[in-house]
CSV table of C-alpha atoms in Angstrom, one decimal:
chain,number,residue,atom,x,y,z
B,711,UNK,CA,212.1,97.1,65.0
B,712,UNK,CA,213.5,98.9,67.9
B,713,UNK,CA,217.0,100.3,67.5
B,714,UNK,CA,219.6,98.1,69.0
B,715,UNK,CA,221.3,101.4,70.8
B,716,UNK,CA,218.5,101.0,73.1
B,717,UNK,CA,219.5,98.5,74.9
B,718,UNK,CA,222.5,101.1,75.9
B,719,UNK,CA,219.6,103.4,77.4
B,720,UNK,CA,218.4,100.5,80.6
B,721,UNK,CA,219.1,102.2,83.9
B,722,UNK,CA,218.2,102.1,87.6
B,723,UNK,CA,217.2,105.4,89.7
B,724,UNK,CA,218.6,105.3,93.1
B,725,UNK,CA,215.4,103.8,94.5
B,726,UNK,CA,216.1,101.0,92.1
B,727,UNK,CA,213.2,102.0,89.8
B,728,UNK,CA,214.0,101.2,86.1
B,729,UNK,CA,214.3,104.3,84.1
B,730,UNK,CA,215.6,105.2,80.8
B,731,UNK,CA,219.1,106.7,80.9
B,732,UNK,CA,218.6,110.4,80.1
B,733,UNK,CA,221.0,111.0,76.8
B,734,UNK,CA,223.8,113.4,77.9
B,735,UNK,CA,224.5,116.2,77.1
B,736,UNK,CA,221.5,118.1,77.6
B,737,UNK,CA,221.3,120.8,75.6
B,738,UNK,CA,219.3,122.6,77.2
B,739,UNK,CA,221.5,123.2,80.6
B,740,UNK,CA,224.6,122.1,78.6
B,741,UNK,CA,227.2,125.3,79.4
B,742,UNK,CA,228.3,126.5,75.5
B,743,UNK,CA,231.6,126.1,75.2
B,744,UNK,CA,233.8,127.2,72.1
B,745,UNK,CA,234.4,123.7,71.1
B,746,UNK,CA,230.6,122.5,70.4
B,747,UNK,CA,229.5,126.5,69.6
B,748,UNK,CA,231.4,126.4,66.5
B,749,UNK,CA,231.0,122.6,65.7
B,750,UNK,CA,226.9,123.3,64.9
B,751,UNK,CA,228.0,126.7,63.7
B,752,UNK,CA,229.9,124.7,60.9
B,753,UNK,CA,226.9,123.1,59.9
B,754,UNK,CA,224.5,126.3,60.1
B,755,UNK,CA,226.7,128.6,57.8
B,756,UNK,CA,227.1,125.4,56.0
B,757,UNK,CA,223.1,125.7,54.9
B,758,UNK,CA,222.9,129.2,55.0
B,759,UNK,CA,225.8,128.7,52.2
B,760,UNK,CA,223.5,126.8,50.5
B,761,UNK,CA,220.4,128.9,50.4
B,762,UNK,CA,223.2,131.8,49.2
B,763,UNK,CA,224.1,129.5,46.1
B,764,UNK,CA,220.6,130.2,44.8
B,765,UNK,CA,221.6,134.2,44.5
B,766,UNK,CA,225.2,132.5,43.2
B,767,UNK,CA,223.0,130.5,40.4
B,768,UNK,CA,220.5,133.6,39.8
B,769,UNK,CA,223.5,135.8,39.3
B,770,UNK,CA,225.6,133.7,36.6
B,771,UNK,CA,222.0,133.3,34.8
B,772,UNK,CA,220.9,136.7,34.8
B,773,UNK,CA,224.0,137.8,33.6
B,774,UNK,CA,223.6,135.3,30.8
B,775,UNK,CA,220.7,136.6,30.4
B,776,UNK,CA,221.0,140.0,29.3
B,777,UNK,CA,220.7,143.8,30.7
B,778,UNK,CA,216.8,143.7,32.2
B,779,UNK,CA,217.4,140.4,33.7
B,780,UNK,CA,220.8,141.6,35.3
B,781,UNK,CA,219.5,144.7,36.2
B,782,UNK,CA,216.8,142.6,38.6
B,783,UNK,CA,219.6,141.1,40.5
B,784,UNK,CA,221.4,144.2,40.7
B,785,UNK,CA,218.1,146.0,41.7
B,786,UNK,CA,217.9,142.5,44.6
B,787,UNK,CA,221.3,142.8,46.1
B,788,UNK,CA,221.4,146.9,46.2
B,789,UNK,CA,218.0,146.9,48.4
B,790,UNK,CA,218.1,146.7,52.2
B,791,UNK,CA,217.1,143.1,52.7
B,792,UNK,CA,220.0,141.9,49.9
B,793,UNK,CA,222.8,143.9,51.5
B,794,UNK,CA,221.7,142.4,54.8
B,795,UNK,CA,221.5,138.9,53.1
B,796,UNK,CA,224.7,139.9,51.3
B,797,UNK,CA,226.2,140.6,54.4
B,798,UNK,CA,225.3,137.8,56.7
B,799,UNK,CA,226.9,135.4,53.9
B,800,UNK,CA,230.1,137.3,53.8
B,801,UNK,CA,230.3,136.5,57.6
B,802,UNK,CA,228.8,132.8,57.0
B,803,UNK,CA,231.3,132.2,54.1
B,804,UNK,CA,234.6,133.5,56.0
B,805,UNK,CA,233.6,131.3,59.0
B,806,UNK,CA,233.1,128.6,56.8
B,807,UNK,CA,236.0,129.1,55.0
B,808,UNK,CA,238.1,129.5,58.4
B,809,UNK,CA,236.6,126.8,60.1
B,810,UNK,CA,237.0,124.8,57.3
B,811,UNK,CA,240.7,124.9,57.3
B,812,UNK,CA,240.7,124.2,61.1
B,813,UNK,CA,239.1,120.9,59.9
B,814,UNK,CA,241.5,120.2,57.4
B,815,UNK,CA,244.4,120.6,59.6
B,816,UNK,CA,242.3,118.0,62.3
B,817,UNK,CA,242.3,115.8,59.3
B,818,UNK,CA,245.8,115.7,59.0
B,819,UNK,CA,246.2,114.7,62.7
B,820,UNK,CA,247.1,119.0,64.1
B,821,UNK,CA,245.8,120.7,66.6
B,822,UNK,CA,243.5,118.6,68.9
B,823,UNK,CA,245.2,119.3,72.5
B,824,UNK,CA,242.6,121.5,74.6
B,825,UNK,CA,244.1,124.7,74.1
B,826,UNK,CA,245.6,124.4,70.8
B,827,UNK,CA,241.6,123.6,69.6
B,828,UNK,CA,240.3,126.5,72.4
B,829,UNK,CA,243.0,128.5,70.3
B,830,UNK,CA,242.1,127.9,66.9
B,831,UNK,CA,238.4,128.2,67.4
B,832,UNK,CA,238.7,132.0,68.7
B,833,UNK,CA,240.9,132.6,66.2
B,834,UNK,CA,238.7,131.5,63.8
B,835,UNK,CA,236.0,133.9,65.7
B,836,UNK,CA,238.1,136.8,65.1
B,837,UNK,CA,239.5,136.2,61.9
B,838,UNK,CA,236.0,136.0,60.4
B,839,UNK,CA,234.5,138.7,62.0
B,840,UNK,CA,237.5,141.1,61.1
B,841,UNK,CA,238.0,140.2,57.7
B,842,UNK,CA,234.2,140.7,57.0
B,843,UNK,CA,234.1,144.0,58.6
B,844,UNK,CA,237.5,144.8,56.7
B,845,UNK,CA,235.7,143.8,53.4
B,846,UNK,CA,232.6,145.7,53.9
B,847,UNK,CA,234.4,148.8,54.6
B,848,UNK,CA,236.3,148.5,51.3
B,849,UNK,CA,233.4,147.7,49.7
B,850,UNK,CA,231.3,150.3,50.7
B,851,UNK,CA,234.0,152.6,50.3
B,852,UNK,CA,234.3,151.8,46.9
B,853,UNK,CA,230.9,151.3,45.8
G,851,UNK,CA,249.1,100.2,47.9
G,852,UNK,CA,247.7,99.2,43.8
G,853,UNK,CA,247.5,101.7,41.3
G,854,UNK,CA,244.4,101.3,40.8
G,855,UNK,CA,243.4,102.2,44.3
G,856,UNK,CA,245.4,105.0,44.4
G,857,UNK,CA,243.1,106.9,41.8
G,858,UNK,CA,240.1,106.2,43.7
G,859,UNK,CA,239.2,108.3,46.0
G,860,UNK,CA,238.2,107.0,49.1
G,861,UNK,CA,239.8,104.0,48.7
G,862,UNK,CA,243.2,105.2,49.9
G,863,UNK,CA,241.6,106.0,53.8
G,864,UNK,CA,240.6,102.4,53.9
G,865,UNK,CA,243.4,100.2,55.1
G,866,UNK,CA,244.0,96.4,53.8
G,867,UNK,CA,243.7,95.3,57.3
G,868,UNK,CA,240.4,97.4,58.2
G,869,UNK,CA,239.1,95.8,54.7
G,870,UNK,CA,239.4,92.5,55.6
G,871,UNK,CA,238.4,92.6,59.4
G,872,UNK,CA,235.0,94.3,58.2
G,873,UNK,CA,235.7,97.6,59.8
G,874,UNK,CA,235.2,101.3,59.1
G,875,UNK,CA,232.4,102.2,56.8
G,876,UNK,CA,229.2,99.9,55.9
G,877,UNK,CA,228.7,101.3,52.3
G,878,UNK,CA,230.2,104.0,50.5
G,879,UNK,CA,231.1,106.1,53.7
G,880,UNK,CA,235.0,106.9,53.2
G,881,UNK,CA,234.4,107.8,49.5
G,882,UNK,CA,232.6,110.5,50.7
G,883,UNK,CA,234.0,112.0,53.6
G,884,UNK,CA,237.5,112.0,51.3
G,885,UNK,CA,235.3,114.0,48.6
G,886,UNK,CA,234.0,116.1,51.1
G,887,UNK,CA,237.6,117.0,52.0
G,888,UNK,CA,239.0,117.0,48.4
G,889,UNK,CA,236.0,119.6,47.7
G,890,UNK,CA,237.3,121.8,50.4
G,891,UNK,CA,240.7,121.6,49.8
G,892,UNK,CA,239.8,122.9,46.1
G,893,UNK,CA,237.4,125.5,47.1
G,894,UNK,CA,239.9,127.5,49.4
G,895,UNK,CA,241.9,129.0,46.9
G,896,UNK,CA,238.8,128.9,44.4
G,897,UNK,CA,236.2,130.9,46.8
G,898,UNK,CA,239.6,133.5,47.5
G,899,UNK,CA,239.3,134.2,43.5
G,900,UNK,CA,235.8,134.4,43.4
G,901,UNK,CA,235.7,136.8,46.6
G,902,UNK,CA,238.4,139.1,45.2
G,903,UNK,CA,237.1,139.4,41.6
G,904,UNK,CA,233.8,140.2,42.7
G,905,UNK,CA,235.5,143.0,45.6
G,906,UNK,CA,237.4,144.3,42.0
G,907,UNK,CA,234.1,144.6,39.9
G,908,UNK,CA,232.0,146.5,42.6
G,909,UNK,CA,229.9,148.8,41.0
G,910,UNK,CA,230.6,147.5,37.2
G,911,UNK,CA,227.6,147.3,34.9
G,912,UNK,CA,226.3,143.9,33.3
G,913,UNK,CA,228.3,144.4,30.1
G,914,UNK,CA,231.7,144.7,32.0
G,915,UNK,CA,230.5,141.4,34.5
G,916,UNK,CA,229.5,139.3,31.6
G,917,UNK,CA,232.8,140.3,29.9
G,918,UNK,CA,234.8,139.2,33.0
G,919,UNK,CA,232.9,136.2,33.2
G,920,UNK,CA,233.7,135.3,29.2
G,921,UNK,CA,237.4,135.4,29.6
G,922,UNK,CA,238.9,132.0,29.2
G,923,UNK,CA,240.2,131.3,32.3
G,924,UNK,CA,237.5,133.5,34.6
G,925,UNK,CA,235.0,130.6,32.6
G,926,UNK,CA,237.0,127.7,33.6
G,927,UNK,CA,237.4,128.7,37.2
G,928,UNK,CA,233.3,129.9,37.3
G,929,UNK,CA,233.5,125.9,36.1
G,930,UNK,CA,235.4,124.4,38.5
G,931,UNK,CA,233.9,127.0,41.4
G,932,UNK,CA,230.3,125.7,40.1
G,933,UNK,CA,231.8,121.7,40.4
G,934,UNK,CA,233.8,121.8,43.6
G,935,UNK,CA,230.9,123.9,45.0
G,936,UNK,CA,228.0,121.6,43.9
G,937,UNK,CA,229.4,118.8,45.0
G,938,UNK,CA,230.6,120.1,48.5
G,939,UNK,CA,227.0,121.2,48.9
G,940,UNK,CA,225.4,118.0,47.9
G,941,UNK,CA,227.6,115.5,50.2
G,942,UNK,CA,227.2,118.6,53.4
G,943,UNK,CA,223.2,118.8,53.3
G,944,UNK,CA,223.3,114.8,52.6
G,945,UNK,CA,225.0,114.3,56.4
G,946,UNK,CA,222.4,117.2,57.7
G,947,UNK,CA,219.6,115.1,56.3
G,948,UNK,CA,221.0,111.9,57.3
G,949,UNK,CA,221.4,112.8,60.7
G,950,UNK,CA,218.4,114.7,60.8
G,951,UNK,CA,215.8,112.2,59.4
G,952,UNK,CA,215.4,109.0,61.2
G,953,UNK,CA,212.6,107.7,59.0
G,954,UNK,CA,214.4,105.7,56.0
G,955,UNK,CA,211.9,106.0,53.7
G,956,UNK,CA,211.6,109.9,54.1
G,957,UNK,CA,215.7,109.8,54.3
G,958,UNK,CA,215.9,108.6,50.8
G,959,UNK,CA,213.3,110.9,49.4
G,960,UNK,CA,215.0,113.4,50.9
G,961,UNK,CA,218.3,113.1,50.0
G,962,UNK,CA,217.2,112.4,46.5
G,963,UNK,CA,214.9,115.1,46.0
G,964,UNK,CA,218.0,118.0,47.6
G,965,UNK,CA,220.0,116.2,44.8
G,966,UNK,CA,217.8,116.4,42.0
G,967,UNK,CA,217.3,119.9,43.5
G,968,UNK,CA,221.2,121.1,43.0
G,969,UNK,CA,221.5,119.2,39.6
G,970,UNK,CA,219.2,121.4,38.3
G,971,UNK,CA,220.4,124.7,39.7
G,972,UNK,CA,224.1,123.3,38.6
G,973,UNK,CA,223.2,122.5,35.1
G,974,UNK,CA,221.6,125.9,35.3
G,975,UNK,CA,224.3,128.0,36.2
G,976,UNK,CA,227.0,125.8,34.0
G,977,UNK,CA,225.0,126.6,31.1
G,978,UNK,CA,225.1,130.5,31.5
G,979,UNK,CA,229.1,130.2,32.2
G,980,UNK,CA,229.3,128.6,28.8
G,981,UNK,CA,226.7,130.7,27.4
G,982,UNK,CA,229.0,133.7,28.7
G,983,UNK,CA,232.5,132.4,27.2
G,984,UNK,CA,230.9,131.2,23.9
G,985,UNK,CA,229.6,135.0,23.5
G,986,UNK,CA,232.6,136.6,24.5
């Protein structure tokens, strides 16, 4: 059966031709703004959080598991690629986490006039890129 | 608003009046966007702890993690991280894949199969949290 929504997609061209409304926005030669930019960026750390909770579930069980098995998930997130996969979930998680609160407040009915939301959503930017920059310099300072 | 209502979740964003008009949600929809919330609202000060410990451990050997990990309370917070977590998860990738997959027969399967999917991996780590505080 044919989705009911198309009947919302019947148009006329200017010569009077009967077309199928284009869906809007188009993507493709949609201008990015900060608004939409972060909405799908929600949902793409979102996954990639995900995919991290396997190295979350690896870890708890290795160290469960005893010294050789913890010693292959140390050996994992010491190498180049882990550190790199390490680091692109510490920026995915404080995004996450800081877009995640911007939501909450939505929730509660704060912050949807256009430049309280253009606000927030740079803040959010450089929150999350500072604080995981300020992390990993600890970090590697320490370790 | 009935007691009973008020401990379901989900049941307190539905109005009387948006209940009897047939509005809002089809099925089970405002359970679990309130879930979805309540998840988050537990995980903010939960992923904080978890962020920090790990920060204070840098560079500690598997006998010092899994004797951090065995402490009462660092076990029942792994817990509720591991719950909260899951379940954030699960309901998340469910609207991906729901607004993804326009087949309804490959919806389902998929849905089902990501759930299975993180039961597993959950029951997984759960068990080596317990297995850590029962050793400690």
């Amino acid at each position: 059966m044919q989705d009911v929504r198309e009947a919302l997609m019947a148009g006329r061209a200017s010569d009077g031709k009967a077309v199928r409304r284009p869906l809007s926005p188009h993507l493709q030669v949609y201008r990015p703004q900060i608004s939409s930019t972060l909405s799908i960026l929600h949902r793409i750390t979102g996954v990639g959080l995900g995919v991290g909770t396997l190295l979350l579930v690896w870890w708890l069980v290795a160290l469960a598991g005893g010294a050789a098995a913890f010693a292959g998930v140390q050996w994992f997130v010491s190498s180049w690629v882990g550190l790199i996969l390490l680091f692109g979930w510490t920026v995915a998680l404080l995004f996450h986490f800081c877009n995640g609160i911007r939501h909450l407040a939505w929730d509660m009915g704060y912050g949807f006039e256009k430049q309280a939301y253009h606000a927030s959503g740079w803040t959010v930017v450089a929150v999350s890129v500072a604080a995981s920059l300020v992390i990993w310099a600890v970090g590697l300072a320490v370790w | 608003m009935a007691m009973k209502e008020m401990t379901e979740p989900g049941a307190i964003m539905r109005s009387e009046l948006g209940r009897v008009r047939g509005l809002g949600t089809a099925r089970s929809g405002a359970g679990h966007w309130w879930a979805q919330r309540l998840t988050a609202a537990a995980l903010v000060p939960l992923a904080v702890w978890f962020v920090l410990s790990l920060l204070a451990h840098l560079g500690a050997n598997g006998v010092a993690m899994a004797h951090w990990a065995g402490r009462p309370w660092n076990s029942v917070l792994l817990l509720a991280l591991l719950i909260a977590l899951f379940r954030h998860l699960a309901l998340g990738l469910q609207v991906v894949i729901e607004d993804y997959v326009h087949d309804e027969g490959a919806k389902l399967v998929g849905v089902s199969v990501m759930k299975g999917v993180l039961v597993l991996l959950w029951l997984a780590a759960v068990v080596a949290v317990l297995k850590l505080a029962f050793a400690a």
